[in-house]
Short mmCIF file of C-alpha atoms in Angstrom, two decimals:
data_model
loop_
_atom_site.label_atom_id
_atom_site.label_comp_id
_atom_site.label_asym_id
_atom_site.label_seq_id
_atom_site.Cartn_x
_atom_site.Cartn_y
_atom_site.Cartn_z
CA MET A 22 -87.97 -144.24 -78.32
CA LYS A 23 -88.15 -141.86 -75.18
CA ILE A 24 -87.58 -138.31 -76.27
CA GLY A 25 -87.28 -135.23 -74.42
CA VAL A 26 -88.24 -132.09 -76.13
CA LEU A 27 -87.03 -128.75 -74.56
CA GLY A 28 -89.37 -125.87 -75.25
CA THR A 29 -93.36 -125.44 -74.88
CA GLY A 30 -93.60 -122.86 -77.91
CA MET A 31 -95.09 -123.58 -81.25
CA VAL A 32 -92.04 -125.34 -82.45
CA GLY A 33 -91.75 -127.59 -79.04
CA GLU A 34 -95.33 -128.45 -78.97
CA THR A 35 -95.51 -129.09 -82.84
CA VAL A 36 -92.62 -131.34 -82.47
CA ALA A 37 -93.53 -133.03 -79.32
CA THR A 38 -97.19 -133.86 -80.54
CA ALA A 39 -95.83 -135.32 -84.00
CA LEU A 40 -93.19 -137.47 -81.87
CA VAL A 41 -96.12 -138.68 -79.64
CA ARG A 42 -98.20 -139.54 -82.79
CA ALA A 43 -95.34 -141.62 -84.15
CA GLY A 44 -95.34 -143.82 -81.17
CA HIS A 45 -92.60 -142.08 -78.94
CA GLU A 46 -92.78 -141.55 -75.09
CA VAL A 47 -92.24 -137.77 -74.97
CA ARG A 48 -91.57 -135.47 -72.08
CA MET A 49 -91.85 -131.87 -72.60
CA GLY A 50 -89.31 -129.54 -70.65
CA SER A 51 -89.57 -126.01 -69.64
CA ARG A 52 -88.29 -123.66 -67.23
CA THR A 53 -90.54 -124.27 -64.29
CA LYS A 54 -91.99 -127.82 -63.03
CA ASP A 55 -95.60 -126.62 -63.43
CA HIS A 56 -95.63 -124.67 -66.60
CA PRO A 57 -99.29 -124.49 -67.63
CA GLY A 58 -98.82 -124.60 -71.36
CA ALA A 59 -96.55 -128.05 -70.89
CA ALA A 60 -99.15 -129.41 -68.52
CA ALA A 61 -102.12 -128.77 -70.88
CA TRP A 62 -100.18 -130.32 -73.62
CA ALA A 63 -99.36 -133.32 -71.71
CA LYS A 64 -102.92 -133.96 -70.69
CA GLY A 65 -103.94 -133.50 -74.30
CA ALA A 66 -101.52 -135.40 -76.12
CA GLY A 67 -102.36 -138.97 -74.54
CA THR A 68 -100.48 -141.45 -72.26
CA ARG A 69 -97.19 -141.26 -73.85
CA ALA A 70 -96.95 -137.70 -73.16
CA SER A 71 -95.56 -135.99 -69.91
CA ALA A 72 -94.33 -132.66 -68.75
CA GLY A 73 -91.58 -131.47 -66.54
CA THR A 74 -88.54 -129.27 -66.06
CA PHE A 75 -85.75 -129.03 -68.71
CA ALA A 76 -83.80 -131.44 -66.39
CA ASP A 77 -86.39 -133.65 -66.14
CA ALA A 78 -87.03 -133.77 -69.88
CA ALA A 79 -83.39 -134.18 -70.85
CA SER A 80 -82.87 -137.01 -68.29
CA PHE A 81 -85.97 -138.69 -69.60
CA GLY A 82 -85.03 -138.62 -73.42
CA GLU A 83 -82.75 -141.02 -75.07
CA VAL A 84 -82.63 -138.44 -78.01
CA VAL A 85 -83.16 -134.61 -76.61
CA PHE A 86 -84.63 -132.06 -79.04
CA ASN A 87 -83.75 -128.29 -78.35
CA CYS A 88 -86.91 -126.28 -79.42
CA THR A 89 -86.43 -123.36 -77.37
CA LYS A 90 -85.84 -120.06 -78.89
CA GLY A 91 -82.32 -119.39 -79.88
CA GLU A 92 -81.75 -116.25 -77.43
CA HIS A 93 -82.49 -118.79 -74.68
CA SER A 94 -81.29 -122.16 -75.87
CA LEU A 95 -77.75 -122.10 -73.93
CA GLU A 96 -79.53 -120.99 -70.75
CA ALA A 97 -82.26 -123.75 -71.09
CA LEU A 98 -79.40 -126.54 -71.97
CA ARG A 99 -77.60 -125.18 -68.88
CA ALA A 100 -80.59 -125.59 -66.81
CA ALA A 101 -81.33 -128.95 -68.14
CA GLY A 102 -77.62 -129.97 -67.00
CA GLU A 103 -74.72 -130.98 -68.85
CA ALA A 104 -74.79 -134.39 -67.28
CA ALA A 105 -78.38 -135.02 -68.36
CA ILE A 106 -77.58 -134.76 -72.01
CA ALA A 107 -74.13 -136.25 -72.04
CA ASP A 108 -73.65 -138.85 -74.89
CA LYS A 109 -77.09 -138.20 -76.00
CA VAL A 110 -78.01 -137.25 -79.29
CA LEU A 111 -79.04 -133.52 -79.22
CA VAL A 112 -81.18 -132.26 -81.97
CA ASP A 113 -80.82 -128.69 -82.29
CA VAL A 114 -83.83 -127.10 -84.02
CA SER A 115 -83.20 -123.38 -82.75
CA ASN A 116 -82.35 -120.20 -84.68
CA PRO A 117 -80.31 -117.53 -83.01
CA LEU A 118 -82.99 -114.67 -84.26
CA ASP A 119 -82.67 -111.29 -82.93
CA PHE A 120 -86.23 -109.67 -82.91
CA SER A 121 -84.71 -106.53 -80.85
CA LYS A 122 -83.80 -104.62 -83.94
CA GLY A 123 -87.15 -105.00 -85.48
CA MET A 124 -88.48 -106.76 -88.32
CA PRO A 125 -87.35 -108.87 -90.20
CA PRO A 126 -85.00 -110.41 -87.28
CA SER A 127 -81.30 -110.21 -87.62
CA LEU A 128 -78.93 -112.95 -85.97
CA LEU A 129 -77.29 -113.19 -82.36
CA VAL A 130 -74.62 -115.27 -83.86
CA SER A 131 -73.30 -115.73 -87.23
CA ASN A 132 -70.68 -115.83 -89.77
CA THR A 133 -67.93 -117.33 -88.14
CA ASP A 134 -69.82 -119.09 -85.44
CA SER A 135 -73.28 -120.45 -85.18
CA LEU A 136 -75.65 -121.48 -82.29
CA GLY A 137 -75.06 -124.93 -83.24
CA GLU A 138 -71.22 -124.74 -82.64
CA GLN A 139 -71.85 -122.82 -79.44
CA ILE A 140 -74.07 -125.39 -78.05
CA GLN A 141 -71.76 -128.28 -79.10
CA ARG A 142 -68.96 -126.42 -77.40
CA ALA A 143 -71.19 -125.94 -74.19
CA LEU A 144 -71.96 -129.45 -74.21
CA PRO A 145 -68.96 -131.18 -75.34
CA ARG A 146 -69.96 -134.74 -74.50
CA SER A 147 -73.31 -134.27 -76.18
CA ARG A 148 -73.78 -135.21 -80.00
CA VAL A 149 -75.26 -132.16 -81.32
CA VAL A 150 -77.08 -132.36 -84.65
CA LYS A 151 -78.50 -129.35 -86.11
CA ALA A 152 -81.51 -130.24 -88.28
CA LEU A 153 -85.30 -128.73 -89.21
CA ASN A 154 -84.08 -125.19 -88.34
CA THR A 155 -84.82 -124.09 -92.22
CA VAL A 156 -88.64 -124.82 -92.38
CA ASN A 157 -91.53 -123.59 -90.43
CA ALA A 158 -92.68 -125.74 -87.56
CA TYR A 159 -95.68 -127.50 -89.28
CA LEU A 160 -93.54 -128.26 -92.21
CA MET A 161 -90.93 -129.97 -89.88
CA VAL A 162 -93.19 -132.85 -89.16
CA SER A 163 -95.25 -132.78 -92.03
CA PRO A 164 -93.13 -132.25 -95.22
CA SER A 165 -96.20 -133.38 -97.57
CA ASN A 166 -97.68 -129.63 -96.50
CA VAL A 167 -95.42 -128.61 -99.39
CA PRO A 168 -96.01 -130.74 -102.58
CA GLY A 169 -93.07 -132.45 -104.34
CA ASP A 170 -89.52 -132.86 -103.31
CA HIS A 171 -87.79 -130.37 -101.16
CA ASN A 172 -84.85 -130.65 -98.82
CA LEU A 173 -83.86 -130.68 -95.42
CA PHE A 174 -80.29 -130.05 -94.21
CA LEU A 175 -78.41 -131.73 -91.32
CA CYS A 176 -74.91 -131.33 -89.55
CA GLY A 177 -72.86 -132.48 -86.69
CA ASN A 178 -69.78 -134.07 -85.86
CA ASP A 179 -70.85 -137.71 -85.00
CA PRO A 180 -71.84 -139.66 -88.08
CA GLU A 181 -74.00 -142.20 -85.94
CA ALA A 182 -75.81 -139.36 -84.17
CA LYS A 183 -76.89 -138.36 -87.66
CA ARG A 184 -78.00 -141.45 -88.71
CA VAL A 185 -80.23 -141.44 -85.53
CA VAL A 186 -81.53 -138.36 -86.55
CA ARG A 187 -82.12 -139.07 -90.25
CA GLY A 188 -84.21 -142.09 -89.01
CA LEU A 189 -86.32 -139.73 -86.94
CA LEU A 190 -87.03 -137.16 -89.70
CA THR A 191 -87.98 -140.04 -91.97
CA GLU A 192 -89.82 -142.76 -89.86
CA SER A 193 -91.36 -140.13 -87.71
CA PHE A 194 -91.98 -137.05 -89.71
CA GLY A 195 -92.30 -138.37 -93.18
CA TRP A 196 -89.18 -136.97 -94.96
CA LYS A 197 -87.86 -138.72 -97.93
CA THR A 198 -84.31 -139.79 -96.82
CA GLY A 199 -83.00 -138.86 -100.32
CA ASN A 200 -84.28 -135.24 -99.38
CA VAL A 201 -82.52 -134.78 -96.31
CA LEU A 202 -79.05 -133.74 -97.26
CA ASP A 203 -75.76 -134.17 -94.83
CA LEU A 204 -73.85 -130.86 -94.89
CA GLY A 205 -70.81 -132.15 -92.76
CA ASP A 206 -69.57 -131.34 -89.45
CA ILE A 207 -71.73 -128.94 -87.12
CA THR A 208 -69.84 -125.75 -88.46
CA ALA A 209 -72.19 -126.19 -91.22
CA ALA A 210 -74.75 -124.67 -88.88
CA ARG A 211 -73.29 -121.50 -90.17
CA GLY A 212 -74.81 -122.13 -93.53
CA THR A 213 -78.28 -123.45 -92.34
CA GLU A 214 -78.76 -120.68 -89.80
CA GLN A 215 -77.61 -117.94 -92.16
CA TYR A 216 -80.07 -119.07 -94.56
CA LEU A 217 -82.68 -117.64 -92.37
CA PRO A 218 -82.15 -114.14 -93.38
CA LEU A 219 -83.32 -115.39 -96.93
CA TRP A 220 -85.89 -117.18 -95.46
CA VAL A 221 -87.65 -114.33 -93.80
CA ARG A 222 -87.19 -112.23 -97.02
CA LEU A 223 -88.82 -115.18 -98.99
CA TYR A 224 -91.62 -115.23 -96.28
CA GLY A 225 -92.41 -111.54 -96.46
CA SER A 226 -92.36 -111.90 -100.43
CA LEU A 227 -94.57 -115.11 -100.70
CA GLY A 228 -96.89 -113.86 -97.48
CA ASN A 229 -96.90 -117.26 -96.51
CA PRO A 230 -94.47 -119.41 -94.42
CA ASN A 231 -95.42 -122.90 -95.88
CA PHE A 232 -92.63 -123.22 -98.13
CA ASN A 233 -89.29 -124.70 -98.65
CA ILE A 234 -86.19 -124.92 -101.15
CA ARG A 235 -85.28 -127.77 -103.31
CA VAL A 236 -81.65 -127.89 -104.36
CA VAL A 237 -81.48 -128.59 -107.98
CA VAL A 238 -78.40 -130.07 -109.50
CA GLY A 239 -76.96 -129.99 -112.93
CA PRO A 240 -74.10 -131.98 -114.69
CA ALA A 241 -70.68 -131.06 -113.18
CA PRO A 242 -69.12 -128.56 -115.56
CA THR A 243 -65.79 -129.64 -117.38
CA GLN A 244 -62.90 -127.27 -116.91
CA GLY A 245 -62.80 -124.90 -119.85
CA MET B 18 -77.98 -101.39 -125.14
CA LYS B 19 -74.66 -99.95 -124.10
CA ILE B 20 -73.42 -102.01 -120.85
CA GLY B 21 -70.26 -101.49 -118.67
CA VAL B 22 -69.22 -104.50 -116.69
CA LEU B 23 -66.63 -103.88 -113.90
CA GLY B 24 -64.33 -106.88 -113.29
CA THR B 25 -62.12 -108.94 -115.40
CA GLY B 26 -62.36 -112.04 -113.30
CA MET B 27 -64.37 -115.21 -114.13
CA VAL B 28 -67.82 -113.47 -113.32
CA GLY B 29 -67.07 -110.21 -115.19
CA GLU B 30 -65.71 -112.21 -118.12
CA THR B 31 -68.59 -114.70 -118.29
CA VAL B 32 -71.32 -112.05 -117.85
CA ALA B 33 -69.53 -109.66 -120.48
CA THR B 34 -69.30 -112.51 -123.03
CA ALA B 35 -72.87 -113.26 -122.50
CA LEU B 36 -74.07 -109.84 -123.04
CA VAL B 37 -72.08 -109.36 -126.03
CA ARG B 38 -73.55 -112.56 -127.41
CA ALA B 39 -76.98 -111.30 -126.72
CA GLY B 40 -76.47 -108.17 -128.86
CA HIS B 41 -75.36 -105.59 -126.39
CA GLU B 42 -72.27 -103.12 -126.60
CA VAL B 43 -70.15 -104.01 -123.69
CA ARG B 44 -67.18 -102.32 -122.25
CA MET B 45 -64.95 -104.29 -119.42
CA GLY B 46 -63.44 -102.08 -116.94
CA SER B 47 -60.55 -102.79 -114.68
CA ARG B 48 -58.35 -100.95 -112.51
CA THR B 49 -55.88 -100.14 -115.16
CA LYS B 50 -56.09 -98.90 -118.80
CA ASP B 51 -54.11 -101.56 -120.21
CA HIS B 52 -55.43 -104.68 -118.37
CA PRO B 53 -54.12 -107.65 -120.28
CA GLY B 54 -56.93 -109.75 -119.49
CA ALA B 55 -59.37 -107.17 -120.53
CA ALA B 56 -57.77 -106.38 -123.60
CA ALA B 57 -57.53 -110.09 -124.51
CA TRP B 58 -61.47 -110.48 -123.82
CA ALA B 59 -62.20 -107.49 -125.80
CA LYS B 60 -60.13 -108.69 -128.81
CA GLY B 61 -61.52 -112.19 -128.65
CA ALA B 62 -65.34 -111.11 -127.91
CA GLY B 63 -65.79 -109.09 -131.29
CA THR B 64 -66.67 -105.87 -132.75
CA ARG B 65 -69.27 -104.95 -129.75
CA ALA B 66 -66.39 -105.50 -127.04
CA SER B 67 -64.20 -103.13 -125.74
CA ALA B 68 -62.06 -102.42 -122.74
CA GLY B 69 -60.94 -99.57 -120.41
CA THR B 70 -60.53 -98.36 -116.93
CA PHE B 71 -63.38 -99.00 -114.44
CA ALA B 72 -64.43 -95.13 -115.01
CA ASP B 73 -64.41 -95.73 -118.94
CA ALA B 74 -66.69 -98.81 -118.49
CA ALA B 75 -69.05 -96.96 -116.08
CA SER B 76 -69.39 -93.88 -118.25
CA PHE B 77 -69.85 -96.15 -121.45
CA GLY B 78 -72.61 -98.15 -119.79
CA GLU B 79 -76.27 -97.18 -119.71
CA VAL B 80 -76.45 -100.20 -117.16
CA VAL B 81 -73.48 -101.05 -115.25
CA PHE B 82 -72.64 -104.42 -113.64
CA ASN B 83 -70.59 -104.58 -110.78
CA CYS B 84 -68.70 -108.35 -110.98
CA THR B 85 -65.71 -107.17 -109.09
CA LYS B 86 -64.80 -109.25 -105.93
CA GLY B 87 -66.74 -108.12 -102.84
CA GLU B 88 -63.65 -106.97 -100.95
CA HIS B 89 -62.67 -104.87 -103.78
CA SER B 90 -66.14 -103.62 -105.10
CA LEU B 91 -66.51 -100.42 -103.04
CA GLU B 92 -63.04 -99.32 -104.18
CA ALA B 93 -63.76 -100.25 -107.57
CA LEU B 94 -66.83 -97.99 -107.59
CA ARG B 95 -65.01 -95.25 -106.17
CA ALA B 96 -62.54 -95.51 -108.91
CA ALA B 97 -65.37 -95.74 -111.30
CA GLY B 98 -66.65 -92.68 -110.14
CA GLU B 99 -69.97 -91.53 -108.51
CA ALA B 100 -70.92 -89.08 -111.39
CA ALA B 101 -70.28 -91.88 -114.16
CA ILE B 102 -73.04 -94.20 -112.41
CA ALA B 103 -75.21 -91.45 -111.20
CA ASP B 104 -78.88 -92.37 -112.23
CA LYS B 105 -77.86 -95.38 -113.75
CA VAL B 106 -78.93 -99.00 -113.03
CA LEU B 107 -76.05 -100.67 -111.11
CA VAL B 108 -76.36 -104.42 -111.07
CA ASP B 109 -74.47 -105.77 -108.09
CA VAL B 110 -73.41 -109.30 -108.50
CA SER B 111 -70.61 -109.50 -105.89
CA ASN B 112 -70.37 -111.28 -102.77
CA PRO B 113 -68.32 -109.88 -99.56
CA LEU B 114 -66.66 -113.27 -99.18
CA ASP B 115 -63.58 -113.45 -96.95
CA PHE B 116 -61.32 -116.17 -97.89
CA SER B 117 -58.54 -114.93 -95.29
CA LYS B 118 -59.92 -117.13 -92.53
CA GLY B 119 -59.65 -120.03 -94.63
CA MET B 120 -62.33 -122.38 -96.48
CA PRO B 121 -65.15 -122.05 -96.71
CA PRO B 122 -65.09 -118.31 -96.82
CA SER B 123 -66.87 -116.19 -94.28
CA LEU B 124 -68.64 -112.80 -95.02
CA LEU B 125 -66.79 -109.42 -94.78
CA VAL B 126 -70.28 -107.83 -94.21
CA SER B 127 -73.17 -109.51 -92.80
CA ASN B 128 -76.30 -109.62 -90.33
CA THR B 129 -77.61 -106.05 -90.05
CA ASP B 130 -76.00 -104.84 -93.19
CA SER B 131 -74.83 -106.20 -96.55
CA LEU B 132 -72.50 -105.23 -99.29
CA GLY B 133 -75.64 -104.36 -101.55
CA GLU B 134 -76.57 -101.53 -99.09
CA GLN B 135 -73.12 -100.40 -98.46
CA ILE B 136 -72.83 -99.92 -102.58
CA GLN B 137 -76.08 -98.27 -102.45
CA ARG B 138 -75.25 -95.90 -99.38
CA ALA B 139 -71.88 -95.00 -101.22
CA LEU B 140 -73.79 -94.31 -104.63
CA PRO B 141 -76.89 -92.90 -103.56
CA ARG B 142 -77.83 -91.38 -106.86
CA SER B 143 -77.14 -95.06 -108.46
CA ARG B 144 -80.07 -97.37 -108.67
CA VAL B 145 -78.57 -100.48 -107.21
CA VAL B 146 -80.24 -103.72 -107.94
CA LYS B 147 -78.79 -107.05 -106.41
CA ALA B 148 -79.00 -109.96 -108.42
CA LEU B 149 -77.22 -113.14 -109.83
CA ASN B 150 -74.91 -113.54 -106.72
CA THR B 151 -76.72 -116.79 -105.34
CA VAL B 152 -75.37 -119.12 -108.45
CA ASN B 153 -72.14 -119.64 -110.09
CA ALA B 154 -70.86 -117.60 -112.84
CA TYR B 155 -71.78 -120.06 -115.71
CA LEU B 156 -75.37 -120.45 -114.46
CA MET B 157 -75.95 -116.92 -114.08
CA VAL B 158 -75.94 -116.37 -117.96
CA SER B 159 -77.16 -119.97 -118.82
CA PRO B 160 -79.81 -120.93 -116.44
CA SER B 161 -80.75 -124.35 -118.35
CA ASN B 162 -77.28 -125.55 -117.26
CA VAL B 163 -79.13 -126.77 -114.19
CA PRO B 164 -82.47 -128.64 -115.44
CA GLY B 165 -86.00 -127.49 -114.73
CA ASP B 166 -87.10 -124.54 -112.80
CA HIS B 167 -84.87 -122.95 -110.34
CA ASN B 168 -84.94 -119.39 -108.68
CA LEU B 169 -82.95 -116.22 -109.08
CA PHE B 170 -83.48 -113.32 -106.51
CA LEU B 171 -83.40 -109.51 -107.32
CA CYS B 172 -83.73 -106.75 -104.61
CA GLY B 173 -83.38 -102.86 -104.91
CA ASN B 174 -85.10 -99.62 -104.13
CA ASP B 175 -86.14 -98.61 -107.58
CA PRO B 176 -88.94 -100.64 -109.34
CA GLU B 177 -88.02 -99.42 -112.72
CA ALA B 178 -84.59 -100.32 -112.25
CA LYS B 179 -85.58 -103.97 -111.26
CA ARG B 180 -87.84 -104.22 -114.15
CA VAL B 181 -84.77 -103.20 -116.42
CA VAL B 182 -82.73 -106.10 -114.86
CA ARG B 183 -85.33 -108.57 -114.99
CA GLY B 184 -85.39 -107.73 -118.67
CA LEU B 185 -81.77 -108.51 -118.97
CA LEU B 186 -81.78 -111.69 -117.01
CA THR B 187 -84.88 -113.02 -119.08
CA GLU B 188 -83.98 -111.63 -122.66
CA SER B 189 -80.23 -111.80 -122.42
CA PHE B 190 -79.43 -114.55 -120.12
CA GLY B 191 -82.62 -116.67 -120.56
CA TRP B 192 -84.03 -116.89 -117.11
CA LYS B 193 -87.95 -117.37 -117.01
CA THR B 194 -89.47 -114.37 -115.54
CA GLY B 195 -91.55 -116.34 -113.26
CA ASN B 196 -88.37 -117.93 -111.95
CA VAL B 197 -86.92 -114.31 -110.82
CA LEU B 198 -88.27 -113.50 -107.48
CA ASP B 199 -88.47 -110.14 -106.19
CA LEU B 200 -87.55 -109.69 -102.69
CA GLY B 201 -88.22 -106.20 -102.10
CA ASP B 202 -85.70 -103.30 -101.28
CA ILE B 203 -82.24 -103.30 -101.06
CA THR B 204 -81.89 -104.60 -97.54
CA ALA B 205 -83.08 -107.94 -98.89
CA ALA B 206 -79.49 -108.31 -99.98
CA ARG B 207 -78.79 -109.20 -96.52
CA GLY B 208 -80.90 -112.53 -97.20
CA THR B 209 -79.15 -113.41 -100.89
CA GLU B 210 -75.42 -112.56 -99.35
CA GLN B 211 -75.98 -114.51 -96.29
CA TYR B 212 -77.21 -117.40 -98.45
CA LEU B 213 -73.57 -117.76 -99.75
CA PRO B 214 -72.73 -119.68 -96.49
CA LEU B 215 -75.34 -122.33 -97.16
CA TRP B 216 -74.21 -122.23 -100.88
CA VAL B 217 -70.52 -123.19 -100.12
CA ARG B 218 -71.70 -125.88 -97.77
CA LEU B 219 -73.84 -127.40 -100.39
CA TYR B 220 -71.02 -127.15 -102.88
CA GLY B 221 -68.74 -128.93 -100.42
CA SER B 222 -71.22 -131.74 -100.15
CA LEU B 223 -72.14 -131.99 -103.68
CA GLY B 224 -68.90 -131.39 -105.26
CA ASN B 225 -70.12 -129.52 -108.09
CA PRO B 226 -70.86 -125.95 -108.17
CA ASN B 227 -73.74 -126.48 -111.08
CA PHE B 228 -76.61 -126.22 -108.69
CA ASN B 229 -79.25 -123.78 -107.60
CA ILE B 230 -82.35 -123.82 -105.39
CA ARG B 231 -86.04 -123.72 -106.35
CA VAL B 232 -88.55 -122.37 -103.99
CA VAL B 233 -91.42 -124.60 -103.51
CA VAL B 234 -94.52 -123.25 -102.05
CA GLY B 235 -97.55 -124.96 -100.59
CA PRO B 236 -100.98 -123.71 -99.66
CA ALA B 237 -101.12 -121.06 -96.86
CA PRO B 238 -101.98 -122.57 -93.49
CA THR B 239 -105.17 -121.78 -91.89
CA GLN B 240 -104.82 -120.31 -88.36
CA GLY B 241 -105.46 -123.51 -86.00
#
């Protein structure tokens, strides 16, 4: 599959590399045509890898991953161009983290809105699926980094788009399909984004970003 | 131990009943001296159970549980009286849920603040420990309702207060001490309270409130 990856940071590079290794053709997009990091990545990642602007990567991909930092995501997607992503599956991996108030970060969008929803509103013709934003970059593409079963969440308004993303998560990244939980429409991004404040506290407490959560379910209670 | 439980709802009643069964003397507090629900609970729960106002319950307890609804907690604690809870361990079980904007609820306090912190600021002489707010009431007091290992979080500024609460969670409610994770000072309440938006989405998706999360940790990554 042809995939555009927006963002040249650790998340973008990790996701793009894993997609190339899984056999996809991947174009990494950045703000400028000649971003040194993106060019170096494309050179090192093999013949299926290329680099260009956000618009180049978005036009190239049948599926587009938003791996930009949350504070820049709307701007990056505007630069990519609404038409270039229209009707495509847009996997939103970003978190609206605000580091300007110190550590641990707070959120730029939260409570009755989410960055996933803002992106869906900004790109009404795109089929936004929020996914992967609840684990660190290495774990996104290599779930066996944490032993046993643990969960990933996805949400979005388009069931077919969610099927496409579930397929990429399972076939290209190795997530067990039973461990990928569908939380409903894109408003559920409020849930997965607002999990981040707990994630950062767990990270601080564990001293290790290589962790995830497993949802453990008991029998449904009978009304007493 | 003498324990005051503020709140007569499902959470207050479930917590108070479990504490009586564990051998504690428990006074349930409510807004009025003759709250029918509190009186009925005290009558049914045995000789170690009693009922009174918020102030009665707070004065009675060596440890006080805030089991009021988050939207009423600060008011209930003001009614209990700062002096009555001064120097005591105050276990804050509440969540600042806002149902006024429809389902699922949003939060009345979030992001750069939390209800746990608001309560600690309002009662600077009390030793607030946020705990139990990430699971449903029945699971709070009966962790075996969900099979296997799963986690509870606590946070607060006073290490000795956290030891007292950990003791109650393990000895009176049956949580394994290794499953109770200390997330640090009271600002970590931002993490556990903002987990609620994910909790409500999981509840909606699972159709069952009898679940929890288990934190699964892999080896710490080596810098690449």
